[in-house]
Each structure stands twice: as C-alpha cells, then as structure tokens.
Amino acid sequence: YASGSAWQDILQSRWSGLLESCLYSIRGGGSNSTPAEQYAACRVLEASAVILGEDHDEIVLELNDALKKVINATGRATQVRIAALRCLSMVHFICGTHGLEEGEDVVSVLELCEKLCGEKYRGEKVSPSLRASALDCWSLLSSTLPDVKVAGGASDDEFSAISLGRGLELLSLLASCLESTDVGLRSSAGECVTLIHECRLNLGLDDDDAENATERRFRRGSWDGSEWEILMDEVKQRIAELSVESGHHMSKKSKKQQRSTFRDFMSTIVDDEPPEEVVTFRGGSVKVTSWKEIVQLNFIRHCLQGGFQIQMMMNETLHDIFGFDGSIISDATGMAMSQLEKRLTMSKTSDAAKKADKKMNRQRKTRTNVKNHFLTADGEDI
C-alpha cells in the first residue's frame, strides 16, 4: 500500500505523469477511452488526494475545470459523473485551502452539489444515485463550514445579520427526498438532515453545555419557534417511520440496513443524542462522536476501500482530521503482529501448529504403547 512519507514523496515525484494520464482518460481522449477507464481515472485521483495530503491548492486548480466538465456533461455515464463528483469533493476537502479564489473554492462545489441533488439539472432528469452522491458530497464539504453557515437562520435573534444557512435552504428538498422510493437517496437525505440538525443544536452552546437532551432541545439551537419547526416535525415523523418500515417492496437485507441507519438518525434528530462510533485498527482506535466526523469517516472509507486501515495508521493528514496521535499508533503497530504473521503462527494450518500436532501424536502413541506393553509376548511394543 502507498502509505507513509516515503510513498507520498514517490507519488509527488510522479504526479505530473499520473495526472496527465488520468486527465487524458477523463476527457475521453482517444477512441478507446471507455466509461470504465474514465471511472478508474477518477478513483485514482480521489485516492491520490488522500495520500498527497493537505495544503495543495495547485492540485485543486489542476482538477477543478476538468472534473466539473465531466459532472456537467449529461451525456456521460452516471457512474463516471458520480466518480468525478466524489473526486472533486475529496480534492477540495483534503487538498484545498481558504486561499482559493471565488469560483474555484469549496463554495462553488457546494453550489454544484445543491443543483445536482434536485430532480432536474440542465433540463435533464437526474438519476437517484447521482442525487444521493451529490447529497453525500454536500455533507462532506458542509462539515468543514461553521455551524452557523449550515444551520443559522436570518430570523434567529443573534444571527439576524447572517445570511440563511445553506442547510436550511435544502430542508424542503431533503424532506421530498425522504419520500423517494430509492433507498440510497433516502439514506443520503437522512444523513444530510441529521448533520443540519446537529449544527443547529450546536449554535450558541459552550463546551460545558449540552449535558442532556432536555437542555439541548430548549436552547437557542432548537427549532422551536422558528419558521422551520413544522417542516422539521414532519421530517422527524418520516425518519421515525423509516426506522421501523417493513413490507415486501424491499429485500430483507435492505430493510434491515435501512432500519439500522434511520435508528441512528432518529436518536439525534428526535432525541438530540450525539452519535458514537469506534473505528478499530491495528495499533489503535478512533472514537468519533459527531455526525461531521462520521460523514468524513464514511466518505474516506468509501474512497480508500481496502487501503483504509493502513492510511488511518500512517497518513498524517487523517491523523489531523480525526485528532489522534500517529506516533502512538506507530509504536503500537511495531509490537503487533500483521495478518500474515498471525496466519504463520496462529493458524491451524501453520508450520507451528503442524509441528505441535506431530508432537502430540507421538506422545499419544507412546502412552498407548506403555499401556499395552504387558500384552506383548516378546516384550516388543505393539
């Protein structure tokens, strides 16, 4: 796996060639550029952004236009557009800084996601999978914004001078997405609403506040008395329904997954309780207790797939994002056994296990011979 500073240096030294090849495929260069190749190029660039790490505005500028053209091209394969959108979002999330100019910054990508999550874009109907991915990308990038820019309302007393939060402008659309027949779109919309609700609860709370659900519900971050109170009550009711939904229109596995997912959403939206998830890997673990971190974690896990564990152990940018000490994990990793070492020493088919088995067979045979020694006429063992 490409992990650690050494691999980061190797990737940086070969970045220009890799970038040129990926952009050639993404732009549809040549007659042999298939949707599968374009999809793979986007995935390579997305994973590379995680490895290269933070503070690389030049990478953002190199990819911005090319990826946006793919996303905007309604004639491209849906999976290619989804991969390009996720790649663009990851590049901005990991590599981008606040120094980017307007139109090239994260706000421009948020605006693009907000357009794509609607039913139509550029006069064409948007597929449910692309809408769901747009909501996932919106959640990721919104997790980098202050709470007030996500859930602050112009009608709130202390935030009257601040424009309407981006999340509040999406609430009506998210409520309609929760009524969709597509499971993925419903889940993405539910996660979006949960993130917005968490940001709303955090408004005005000090570090020592928010000890219990009752206190949180009736503080300044509540929906009570706002113009969105009725809409949020309807959303809460719909999420509660989805957390126990049953029927023959879904597979047993899908129903189980949906109920589990929406129960997590309901505990935050209805009961105002924070989430909790522990990610364990060789050498350590990470505990996340907010939806912002969970959104970031799930997006990175989807990007890295099988390389998620090693990147969590070795990638300094991920250490900074999730706030844990990489040196402690590295020390613990050195003392722990790898999967290969475990197979070689602890598996039933390992050399050590086979040797112990042979030794036990010899001991068992010896004991049997001692017991039966008196039966032999010539004194020889049976």
mmCIF file of C-alpha atoms in Angstrom:
data_model
loop_
_atom_site.group_PDB
_atom_site.id
_atom_site.type_symbol
_atom_site.label_atom_id
_atom_site.label_comp_id
_atom_site.label_asym_id
_atom_site.label_seq_id
_atom_site.Cartn_x
_atom_site.Cartn_y
_atom_site.Cartn_z
ATOM 1 C CA TYR A 1 0.000 0.000 0.000
ATOM 2 C CA ALA A 2 1.127 3.572 -0.703
ATOM 3 C CA SER A 3 1.450 4.781 2.876
ATOM 4 C CA GLY A 4 3.800 6.963 4.880
ATOM 5 C CA SER A 5 6.008 9.874 3.898
ATOM 6 C CA ALA A 6 8.192 7.749 1.592
ATOM 7 C CA TRP A 7 5.265 6.781 -0.638
ATOM 8 C CA GLN A 8 3.976 10.337 -0.500
ATOM 9 C CA ASP A 9 7.311 11.532 -1.912
ATOM 10 C CA ILE A 10 7.211 8.865 -4.626
ATOM 11 C CA LEU A 11 3.696 9.902 -5.649
ATOM 12 C CA GLN A 12 4.651 13.586 -5.710
ATOM 13 C CA SER A 13 7.675 12.858 -7.927
ATOM 14 C CA ARG A 14 5.452 11.038 -10.444
ATOM 15 C CA TRP A 15 2.375 13.211 -10.054
ATOM 16 C CA SER A 16 2.677 15.117 -13.327
ATOM 17 C CA GLY A 17 2.733 11.923 -15.405
ATOM 18 C CA LEU A 18 -0.094 10.320 -13.437
ATOM 19 C CA LEU A 19 -2.186 13.480 -13.668
ATOM 20 C CA GLU A 20 -1.679 13.752 -17.423
ATOM 21 C CA SER A 21 -2.726 10.126 -17.981
ATOM 22 C CA CYS A 22 -5.824 10.409 -15.780
ATOM 23 C CA LEU A 23 -6.945 13.686 -17.351
ATOM 24 C CA TYR A 24 -6.485 12.193 -20.821
ATOM 25 C CA SER A 25 -8.848 9.362 -19.874
ATOM 26 C CA ILE A 26 -11.341 11.622 -18.105
ATOM 27 C CA ARG A 27 -11.603 13.943 -21.092
ATOM 28 C CA GLY A 28 -12.415 10.962 -23.295
ATOM 29 C CA GLY A 29 -9.177 11.206 -25.217
ATOM 30 C CA GLY A 30 -8.729 8.597 -27.903
ATOM 31 C CA SER A 31 -11.287 6.211 -29.324
ATOM 32 C CA ASN A 32 -10.583 3.550 -26.686
ATOM 33 C CA SER A 33 -11.471 5.609 -23.594
ATOM 34 C CA THR A 34 -14.347 3.655 -22.079
ATOM 35 C CA PRO A 35 -16.597 4.677 -19.177
ATOM 36 C CA ALA A 36 -14.803 2.068 -17.053
ATOM 37 C CA GLU A 37 -11.438 3.731 -17.778
ATOM 38 C CA GLN A 38 -12.852 7.180 -17.016
ATOM 39 C CA TYR A 39 -14.317 5.892 -13.759
ATOM 40 C CA ALA A 40 -10.985 4.313 -12.781
ATOM 41 C CA ALA A 41 -9.106 7.553 -13.531
ATOM 42 C CA CYS A 42 -11.419 9.495 -11.194
ATOM 43 C CA ARG A 43 -10.947 6.889 -8.449
ATOM 44 C CA VAL A 44 -7.168 7.040 -8.813
ATOM 45 C CA LEU A 45 -7.169 10.826 -8.479
ATOM 46 C CA GLU A 46 -9.508 10.666 -5.484
ATOM 47 C CA ALA A 47 -7.275 8.218 -3.595
ATOM 48 C CA SER A 48 -4.156 10.156 -4.613
ATOM 49 C CA ALA A 49 -5.578 13.296 -2.987
ATOM 50 C CA VAL A 50 -5.754 11.481 0.362
ATOM 51 C CA ILE A 51 -2.153 10.264 0.045
ATOM 52 C CA LEU A 52 -0.750 13.648 -1.055
ATOM 53 C CA GLY A 53 -2.380 15.369 1.912
ATOM 54 C CA GLU A 54 -3.376 18.892 2.787
ATOM 55 C CA ASP A 55 -2.377 22.343 1.502
ATOM 56 C CA HIS A 56 -2.134 21.609 -2.213
ATOM 57 C CA ASP A 57 -4.162 24.329 -3.917
ATOM 58 C CA GLU A 58 -2.301 23.681 -7.150
ATOM 59 C CA ILE A 59 -3.853 20.193 -7.341
ATOM 60 C CA VAL A 60 -7.316 21.667 -6.834
ATOM 61 C CA LEU A 61 -6.747 24.144 -9.661
ATOM 62 C CA GLU A 62 -5.421 21.418 -11.970
ATOM 63 C CA LEU A 63 -8.518 19.257 -11.500
ATOM 64 C CA ASN A 64 -11.343 21.761 -10.990
ATOM 65 C CA ASP A 65 -12.278 22.502 -14.597
ATOM 66 C CA ALA A 66 -11.756 19.003 -15.993
ATOM 67 C CA LEU A 67 -13.881 17.307 -13.317
ATOM 68 C CA LYS A 68 -16.648 19.911 -13.477
ATOM 69 C CA LYS A 69 -16.914 19.397 -17.244
ATOM 70 C CA VAL A 70 -17.449 15.680 -16.710
ATOM 71 C CA ILE A 71 -20.045 16.302 -13.987
ATOM 72 C CA ASN A 72 -21.926 18.812 -16.147
ATOM 73 C CA ALA A 73 -21.931 16.541 -19.197
ATOM 74 C CA THR A 74 -25.384 14.978 -19.011
ATOM 75 C CA GLY A 75 -24.459 12.540 -21.781
ATOM 76 C CA ARG A 76 -21.714 10.887 -19.734
ATOM 77 C CA ALA A 77 -22.312 7.621 -17.890
ATOM 78 C CA THR A 78 -23.901 8.191 -14.481
ATOM 79 C CA GLN A 79 -21.194 6.252 -12.627
ATOM 80 C CA VAL A 80 -18.482 8.368 -14.276
ATOM 81 C CA ARG A 81 -20.239 11.588 -13.233
ATOM 82 C CA ILE A 82 -20.614 10.235 -9.690
ATOM 83 C CA ALA A 83 -16.917 9.290 -9.527
ATOM 84 C CA ALA A 84 -15.918 12.739 -10.852
ATOM 85 C CA LEU A 85 -18.124 14.492 -8.264
ATOM 86 C CA ARG A 86 -16.742 12.428 -5.380
ATOM 87 C CA CYS A 87 -13.196 13.031 -6.637
ATOM 88 C CA LEU A 88 -13.764 16.790 -6.872
ATOM 89 C CA SER A 89 -15.222 16.867 -3.353
ATOM 90 C CA MET A 90 -12.353 14.847 -1.883
ATOM 91 C CA VAL A 91 -9.744 17.031 -3.591
ATOM 92 C CA HIS A 92 -11.319 20.163 -2.099
ATOM 93 C CA PHE A 93 -11.773 18.525 1.314
ATOM 94 C CA ILE A 94 -8.190 17.241 1.612
ATOM 95 C CA CYS A 95 -6.042 19.464 -0.589
ATOM 96 C CA GLY A 96 -7.877 22.802 -0.741
ATOM 97 C CA THR A 97 -7.308 25.838 1.488
ATOM 98 C CA HIS A 98 -9.117 29.098 2.141
ATOM 99 C CA GLY A 99 -6.789 30.865 -0.297
ATOM 100 C CA LEU A 100 -8.670 29.745 -3.401
ATOM 101 C CA GLU A 101 -10.482 32.431 -5.378
ATOM 102 C CA GLU A 102 -14.243 32.609 -5.791
ATOM 103 C CA GLY A 103 -15.451 30.115 -8.364
ATOM 104 C CA GLU A 104 -12.518 27.818 -7.649
ATOM 105 C CA ASP A 105 -13.212 27.299 -3.950
ATOM 106 C CA VAL A 106 -15.304 24.847 -1.933
ATOM 107 C CA VAL A 107 -18.386 27.088 -2.127
ATOM 108 C CA SER A 108 -18.556 26.574 -5.893
ATOM 109 C CA VAL A 109 -18.613 22.798 -5.378
ATOM 110 C CA LEU A 110 -21.319 23.123 -2.722
ATOM 111 C CA GLU A 111 -23.428 25.112 -5.173
ATOM 112 C CA LEU A 112 -22.900 22.437 -7.818
ATOM 113 C CA CYS A 113 -23.995 19.721 -5.375
ATOM 114 C CA GLU A 114 -27.107 21.710 -4.474
ATOM 115 C CA LYS A 115 -28.077 21.865 -8.142
ATOM 116 C CA LEU A 116 -27.387 18.174 -8.769
ATOM 117 C CA CYS A 117 -29.479 16.931 -5.866
ATOM 118 C CA GLY A 118 -32.634 18.329 -7.468
ATOM 119 C CA GLU A 119 -34.855 16.281 -9.743
ATOM 120 C CA LYS A 120 -33.588 18.035 -12.895
ATOM 121 C CA TYR A 121 -30.269 19.537 -13.934
ATOM 122 C CA ARG A 122 -29.679 21.336 -17.229
ATOM 123 C CA GLY A 123 -33.090 20.243 -18.439
ATOM 124 C CA GLU A 124 -32.337 16.552 -17.886
ATOM 125 C CA LYS A 125 -33.697 14.267 -15.190
ATOM 126 C CA VAL A 126 -31.076 13.415 -12.559
ATOM 127 C CA SER A 127 -30.761 9.744 -11.590
ATOM 128 C CA PRO A 128 -31.396 8.880 -7.899
ATOM 129 C CA SER A 129 -27.834 7.554 -7.499
ATOM 130 C CA LEU A 130 -26.317 10.847 -8.714
ATOM 131 C CA ARG A 131 -28.650 12.819 -6.456
ATOM 132 C CA ALA A 132 -27.631 10.646 -3.491
ATOM 133 C CA SER A 133 -23.931 11.155 -4.266
ATOM 134 C CA ALA A 134 -24.486 14.916 -4.563
ATOM 135 C CA LEU A 135 -26.022 14.920 -1.078
ATOM 136 C CA ASP A 136 -23.105 12.848 0.271
ATOM 137 C CA CYS A 137 -20.613 15.310 -1.220
ATOM 138 C CA TRP A 138 -22.605 18.254 0.132
ATOM 139 C CA SER A 139 -22.499 16.721 3.616
ATOM 140 C CA LEU A 140 -18.734 16.198 3.391
ATOM 141 C CA LEU A 141 -17.967 19.767 2.329
ATOM 142 C CA SER A 142 -20.522 21.259 4.752
ATOM 143 C CA SER A 143 -18.706 19.508 7.597
ATOM 144 C CA THR A 144 -15.848 21.986 7.041
ATOM 145 C CA LEU A 145 -18.111 25.039 7.484
ATOM 146 C CA PRO A 146 -19.001 26.770 10.773
ATOM 147 C CA ASP A 147 -22.312 25.596 12.229
ATOM 148 C CA VAL A 148 -23.946 28.969 11.682
ATOM 149 C CA LYS A 149 -23.286 28.806 7.920
ATOM 150 C CA VAL A 150 -25.051 25.458 7.766
ATOM 151 C CA ALA A 151 -27.990 25.907 10.162
ATOM 152 C CA GLY A 152 -28.081 29.585 11.147
ATOM 153 C CA GLY A 153 -31.281 31.386 10.180
ATOM 154 C CA ALA A 154 -31.823 35.024 9.288
ATOM 155 C CA SER A 155 -34.785 35.138 11.656
ATOM 156 C CA ASP A 156 -32.778 33.966 14.678
ATOM 157 C CA ASP A 157 -32.193 36.697 17.237
ATOM 158 C CA GLU A 158 -28.423 36.651 17.411
ATOM 159 C CA PHE A 159 -27.857 35.665 13.773
ATOM 160 C CA SER A 160 -30.113 38.288 12.156
ATOM 161 C CA ALA A 161 -27.153 39.848 10.354
ATOM 162 C CA ILE A 162 -26.064 36.490 8.922
ATOM 163 C CA SER A 163 -27.464 35.083 5.698
ATOM 164 C CA LEU A 164 -29.584 31.951 5.739
ATOM 165 C CA GLY A 165 -27.617 28.771 6.393
ATOM 166 C CA ARG A 166 -27.066 26.536 3.355
ATOM 167 C CA GLY A 167 -28.705 23.602 5.115
ATOM 168 C CA LEU A 168 -31.915 25.460 5.831
ATOM 169 C CA GLU A 169 -32.323 26.246 2.143
ATOM 170 C CA LEU A 170 -32.172 22.496 1.424
ATOM 171 C CA LEU A 171 -34.653 21.297 4.056
ATOM 172 C CA SER A 172 -37.699 21.249 1.758
ATOM 173 C CA LEU A 173 -35.782 19.289 -0.887
ATOM 174 C CA LEU A 174 -34.459 16.847 1.712
ATOM 175 C CA ALA A 175 -37.979 16.255 3.009
ATOM 176 C CA SER A 176 -39.094 15.304 -0.520
ATOM 177 C CA CYS A 177 -36.052 13.006 -0.936
ATOM 178 C CA LEU A 178 -37.121 11.117 2.199
ATOM 179 C CA GLU A 179 -40.318 10.203 0.331
ATOM 180 C CA SER A 180 -38.359 8.716 -2.582
ATOM 181 C CA THR A 181 -38.587 5.014 -3.429
ATOM 182 C CA ASP A 182 -34.788 4.854 -3.813
ATOM 183 C CA VAL A 183 -33.154 3.532 -0.624
ATOM 184 C CA GLY A 184 -29.790 5.220 -1.284
ATOM 185 C CA LEU A 185 -31.370 8.626 -1.844
ATOM 186 C CA ARG A 186 -33.420 8.313 1.343
ATOM 187 C CA SER A 187 -30.343 7.390 3.380
ATOM 188 C CA SER A 188 -28.258 10.257 1.973
ATOM 189 C CA ALA A 189 -31.086 12.723 2.640
ATOM 190 C CA GLY A 190 -31.475 11.403 6.190
ATOM 191 C CA GLU A 191 -27.768 11.862 6.860
ATOM 192 C CA CYS A 192 -27.949 15.401 5.462
ATOM 193 C CA VAL A 193 -30.854 16.332 7.721
ATOM 194 C CA THR A 194 -29.081 14.815 10.722
ATOM 195 C CA LEU A 195 -25.946 16.856 10.018
ATOM 196 C CA ILE A 196 -28.004 20.055 9.692
ATOM 197 C CA HIS A 197 -29.855 19.256 12.932
ATOM 198 C CA GLU A 198 -26.559 18.692 14.760
ATOM 199 C CA CYS A 199 -25.244 22.053 13.516
ATOM 200 C CA ARG A 200 -28.488 23.673 14.676
ATOM 201 C CA LEU A 201 -28.119 22.199 18.158
ATOM 202 C CA ASN A 202 -24.535 23.421 18.379
ATOM 203 C CA LEU A 203 -25.463 27.052 17.792
ATOM 204 C CA GLY A 204 -24.673 29.056 20.889
ATOM 205 C CA LEU A 205 -23.634 26.094 23.033
ATOM 206 C CA ASP A 206 -20.484 26.356 25.119
ATOM 207 C CA ASP A 207 -18.128 23.450 25.704
ATOM 208 C CA ASP A 208 -19.622 22.811 29.167
ATOM 209 C CA ASP A 209 -23.212 22.909 27.916
ATOM 210 C CA ALA A 210 -25.328 20.247 26.242
ATOM 211 C CA GLU A 211 -25.157 17.838 29.171
ATOM 212 C CA ASN A 212 -28.553 16.326 28.431
ATOM 213 C CA ALA A 213 -31.185 16.174 25.711
ATOM 214 C CA THR A 214 -33.734 18.349 27.532
ATOM 215 C CA GLU A 215 -31.298 21.230 27.907
ATOM 216 C CA ARG A 216 -30.246 20.993 24.268
ATOM 217 C CA ARG A 217 -33.801 20.889 22.984
ATOM 218 C CA PHE A 218 -34.850 24.191 24.523
ATOM 219 C CA ARG A 219 -31.755 26.288 23.994
ATOM 220 C CA ARG A 220 -31.097 28.758 21.182
ATOM 221 C CA GLY A 221 -30.181 25.925 18.771
ATOM 222 C CA SER A 222 -33.680 24.444 18.909
ATOM 223 C CA TRP A 223 -36.144 24.502 16.007
ATOM 224 C CA ASP A 224 -38.924 25.578 18.387
ATOM 225 C CA GLY A 225 -40.493 28.851 17.383
ATOM 226 C CA SER A 226 -38.650 29.066 14.058
ATOM 227 C CA GLU A 227 -40.217 29.044 10.609
ATOM 228 C CA TRP A 228 -38.810 25.537 10.050
ATOM 229 C CA GLU A 229 -40.444 23.980 13.133
ATOM 230 C CA ILE A 230 -43.396 22.427 11.274
ATOM 231 C CA LEU A 231 -41.181 21.112 8.451
ATOM 232 C CA MET A 232 -38.750 19.543 10.928
ATOM 233 C CA ASP A 233 -41.642 17.907 12.803
ATOM 234 C CA GLU A 234 -42.717 16.286 9.523
ATOM 235 C CA VAL A 235 -39.134 15.193 8.816
ATOM 236 C CA LYS A 236 -38.830 13.683 12.307
ATOM 237 C CA GLN A 237 -42.039 11.746 11.788
ATOM 238 C CA ARG A 238 -40.866 10.434 8.412
ATOM 239 C CA ILE A 239 -37.489 9.339 9.799
ATOM 240 C CA ALA A 240 -39.260 7.567 12.666
ATOM 241 C CA GLU A 241 -41.409 5.725 10.087
ATOM 242 C CA LEU A 242 -38.372 4.676 8.045
ATOM 243 C CA SER A 243 -36.646 3.359 11.169
ATOM 244 C CA VAL A 244 -39.375 0.699 11.518
ATOM 245 C CA GLU A 245 -40.514 0.347 7.890
ATOM 246 C CA SER A 246 -41.490 -3.103 6.689
ATOM 247 C CA GLY A 247 -43.094 -4.538 3.566
ATOM 248 C CA HIS A 248 -42.499 -6.731 0.542
ATOM 249 C CA HIS A 249 -41.229 -3.969 -1.746
ATOM 250 C CA MET A 250 -37.714 -4.243 -0.211
ATOM 251 C CA SER A 251 -35.379 -7.158 0.339
ATOM 252 C CA LYS A 252 -34.822 -8.403 3.872
ATOM 253 C CA LYS A 253 -31.233 -7.143 3.827
ATOM 254 C CA SER A 254 -32.241 -3.672 2.604
ATOM 255 C CA LYS A 255 -34.942 -3.348 5.252
ATOM 256 C CA LYS A 256 -32.533 -4.341 7.994
ATOM 257 C CA GLN A 257 -29.915 -1.865 6.786
ATOM 258 C CA GLN A 258 -32.435 0.960 6.460
ATOM 259 C CA ARG A 259 -33.906 0.391 9.909
ATOM 260 C CA SER A 260 -30.458 0.384 11.486
ATOM 261 C CA THR A 261 -29.383 3.539 9.622
ATOM 262 C CA PHE A 262 -32.520 5.521 10.389
ATOM 263 C CA ARG A 263 -32.497 4.477 14.050
ATOM 264 C CA ASP A 264 -29.117 6.212 14.287
ATOM 265 C CA PHE A 265 -30.551 9.299 12.584
ATOM 266 C CA MET A 266 -33.605 9.252 14.862
ATOM 267 C CA SER A 267 -31.542 9.203 18.059
ATOM 268 C CA THR A 268 -30.004 12.545 17.034
ATOM 269 C CA ILE A 269 -32.955 14.231 15.277
ATOM 270 C CA VAL A 270 -35.705 13.125 17.682
ATOM 271 C CA ASP A 271 -33.807 12.575 20.958
ATOM 272 C CA ASP A 272 -30.968 15.098 20.354
ATOM 273 C CA GLU A 273 -28.386 12.490 21.335
ATOM 274 C CA PRO A 274 -24.905 12.587 19.757
ATOM 275 C CA PRO A 275 -23.728 9.574 17.739
ATOM 276 C CA GLU A 276 -20.842 7.367 18.749
ATOM 277 C CA GLU A 277 -18.709 5.145 16.547
ATOM 278 C CA VAL A 278 -15.391 3.480 17.295
ATOM 279 C CA VAL A 279 -13.065 2.566 14.429
ATOM 280 C CA THR A 280 -10.539 -0.075 15.476
ATOM 281 C CA PHE A 281 -7.401 -0.838 13.522
ATOM 282 C CA ARG A 282 -4.068 -2.475 14.213
ATOM 283 C CA GLY A 283 -2.239 -0.344 16.747
ATOM 284 C CA GLY A 284 -5.126 1.791 17.945
ATOM 285 C CA SER A 285 -8.674 3.044 17.572
ATOM 286 C CA VAL A 286 -10.545 6.276 16.877
ATOM 287 C CA LYS A 287 -13.763 7.316 18.598
ATOM 288 C CA VAL A 288 -15.975 9.775 16.717
ATOM 289 C CA THR A 289 -18.875 11.489 18.480
ATOM 290 C CA SER A 290 -20.327 13.863 15.899
ATOM 291 C CA TRP A 291 -22.052 13.496 12.548
ATOM 292 C CA LYS A 292 -19.475 15.748 10.940
ATOM 293 C CA GLU A 293 -16.751 13.235 11.776
ATOM 294 C CA ILE A 294 -18.911 10.259 10.800
ATOM 295 C CA VAL A 295 -19.645 11.827 7.397
ATOM 296 C CA GLN A 296 -15.935 12.456 6.848
ATOM 297 C CA LEU A 297 -15.010 8.959 8.025
ATOM 298 C CA ASN A 298 -17.541 7.215 5.752
ATOM 299 C CA PHE A 299 -16.513 9.271 2.720
ATOM 300 C CA ILE A 300 -12.818 8.483 3.245
ATOM 301 C CA ARG A 301 -13.581 4.805 3.888
ATOM 302 C CA HIS A 302 -15.542 4.608 0.621
ATOM 303 C CA CYS A 303 -12.639 6.229 -1.225
ATOM 304 C CA LEU A 304 -9.817 4.069 0.154
ATOM 305 C CA GLN A 305 -11.651 0.730 0.354
ATOM 306 C CA GLY A 306 -9.043 -1.891 1.340
ATOM 307 C CA GLY A 307 -6.385 0.761 1.995
ATOM 308 C CA PHE A 308 -8.445 2.475 4.705
ATOM 309 C CA GLN A 309 -6.768 0.741 7.660
ATOM 310 C CA ILE A 310 -3.182 1.390 6.600
ATOM 311 C CA GLN A 311 -3.929 5.013 5.723
ATOM 312 C CA MET A 312 -5.554 5.574 9.108
ATOM 313 C CA MET A 313 -2.377 4.272 10.712
ATOM 314 C CA MET A 314 0.182 6.100 8.563
ATOM 315 C CA ASN A 315 -1.457 9.170 6.999
ATOM 316 C CA GLU A 316 -0.651 12.363 8.930
ATOM 317 C CA THR A 317 -3.473 14.327 7.276
ATOM 318 C CA LEU A 318 -6.040 11.799 8.524
ATOM 319 C CA HIS A 319 -4.456 11.987 11.978
ATOM 320 C CA ASP A 320 -5.035 15.748 11.965
ATOM 321 C CA ILE A 321 -8.616 15.428 10.701
ATOM 322 C CA PHE A 322 -9.684 12.943 13.369
ATOM 323 C CA GLY A 323 -7.423 14.292 16.101
ATOM 324 C CA PHE A 324 -5.243 11.407 17.235
ATOM 325 C CA ASP A 325 -1.521 10.918 17.773
ATOM 326 C CA GLY A 326 0.033 8.942 14.936
ATOM 327 C CA SER A 327 3.278 8.304 16.825
ATOM 328 C CA ILE A 328 1.452 6.294 19.489
ATOM 329 C CA ILE A 329 -0.198 4.174 16.822
ATOM 330 C CA SER A 330 3.137 3.635 15.047
ATOM 331 C CA ASP A 331 4.739 2.410 18.296
ATOM 332 C CA ALA A 332 1.875 0.039 18.979
ATOM 333 C CA THR A 333 1.906 -1.176 15.393
ATOM 334 C CA GLY A 334 5.538 -2.199 15.690
ATOM 335 C CA MET A 335 4.688 -4.537 18.589
ATOM 336 C CA ALA A 336 1.592 -6.058 16.994
ATOM 337 C CA MET A 337 1.514 -8.934 14.543
ATOM 338 C CA SER A 338 0.384 -8.446 10.971
ATOM 339 C CA GLN A 339 -2.269 -10.648 9.350
ATOM 340 C CA LEU A 340 0.444 -12.650 7.608
ATOM 341 C CA GLU A 341 2.333 -13.168 10.878
ATOM 342 C CA LYS A 342 -0.873 -14.299 12.573
ATOM 343 C CA ARG A 343 -1.512 -16.849 9.808
ATOM 344 C CA LEU A 344 2.044 -18.163 10.045
ATOM 345 C CA THR A 345 1.980 -18.595 13.832
ATOM 346 C CA MET A 346 -1.645 -18.891 14.974
ATOM 347 C CA SER A 347 -3.494 -20.633 12.126
ATOM 348 C CA LYS A 348 -4.375 -24.354 12.378
ATOM 349 C CA THR A 349 -2.501 -24.891 9.111
ATOM 350 C CA SER A 350 0.657 -23.007 10.167
ATOM 351 C CA ASP A 351 4.026 -24.763 10.493
ATOM 352 C CA ALA A 352 3.948 -24.267 14.254
ATOM 353 C CA ALA A 353 0.517 -25.915 14.514
ATOM 354 C CA LYS A 354 1.605 -28.843 12.322
ATOM 355 C CA LYS A 355 4.731 -29.356 14.444
ATOM 356 C CA ALA A 356 2.693 -29.336 17.646
ATOM 357 C CA ASP A 357 0.246 -31.811 16.119
ATOM 358 C CA LYS A 358 3.021 -34.248 15.198
ATOM 359 C CA LYS A 359 4.472 -33.951 18.701
ATOM 360 C CA MET A 360 1.077 -34.701 20.257
ATOM 361 C CA ASN A 361 0.610 -37.761 18.013
ATOM 362 C CA ARG A 362 3.996 -39.134 19.090
ATOM 363 C CA GLN A 363 3.156 -38.616 22.767
ATOM 364 C CA ARG A 364 -0.256 -40.251 22.329
ATOM 365 C CA LYS A 365 1.312 -43.243 20.575
ATOM 366 C CA THR A 366 3.903 -43.613 23.336
ATOM 367 C CA ARG A 367 1.275 -43.622 26.092
ATOM 368 C CA THR A 368 -0.762 -46.249 24.222
ATOM 369 C CA ASN A 369 2.287 -48.494 23.824
ATOM 370 C CA VAL A 370 3.082 -48.253 27.538
ATOM 371 C CA LYS A 371 -0.450 -49.295 28.460
ATOM 372 C CA ASN A 372 -0.383 -52.292 26.073
ATOM 373 C CA HIS A 373 3.200 -53.387 26.806
ATOM 374 C CA PHE A 374 2.154 -56.336 29.066
ATOM 375 C CA LEU A 375 0.114 -57.873 26.209
ATOM 376 C CA THR A 376 3.145 -58.476 24.022
ATOM 377 C CA ALA A 377 4.764 -61.884 24.456
ATOM 378 C CA ASP A 378 8.182 -60.908 23.222
ATOM 379 C CA GLY A 379 8.356 -57.612 25.056
ATOM 380 C CA GLU A 380 8.139 -55.587 21.908
ATOM 381 C CA ASP A 381 5.735 -52.659 21.650
ATOM 382 C CA ILE A 382 2.630 -53.122 19.548
#
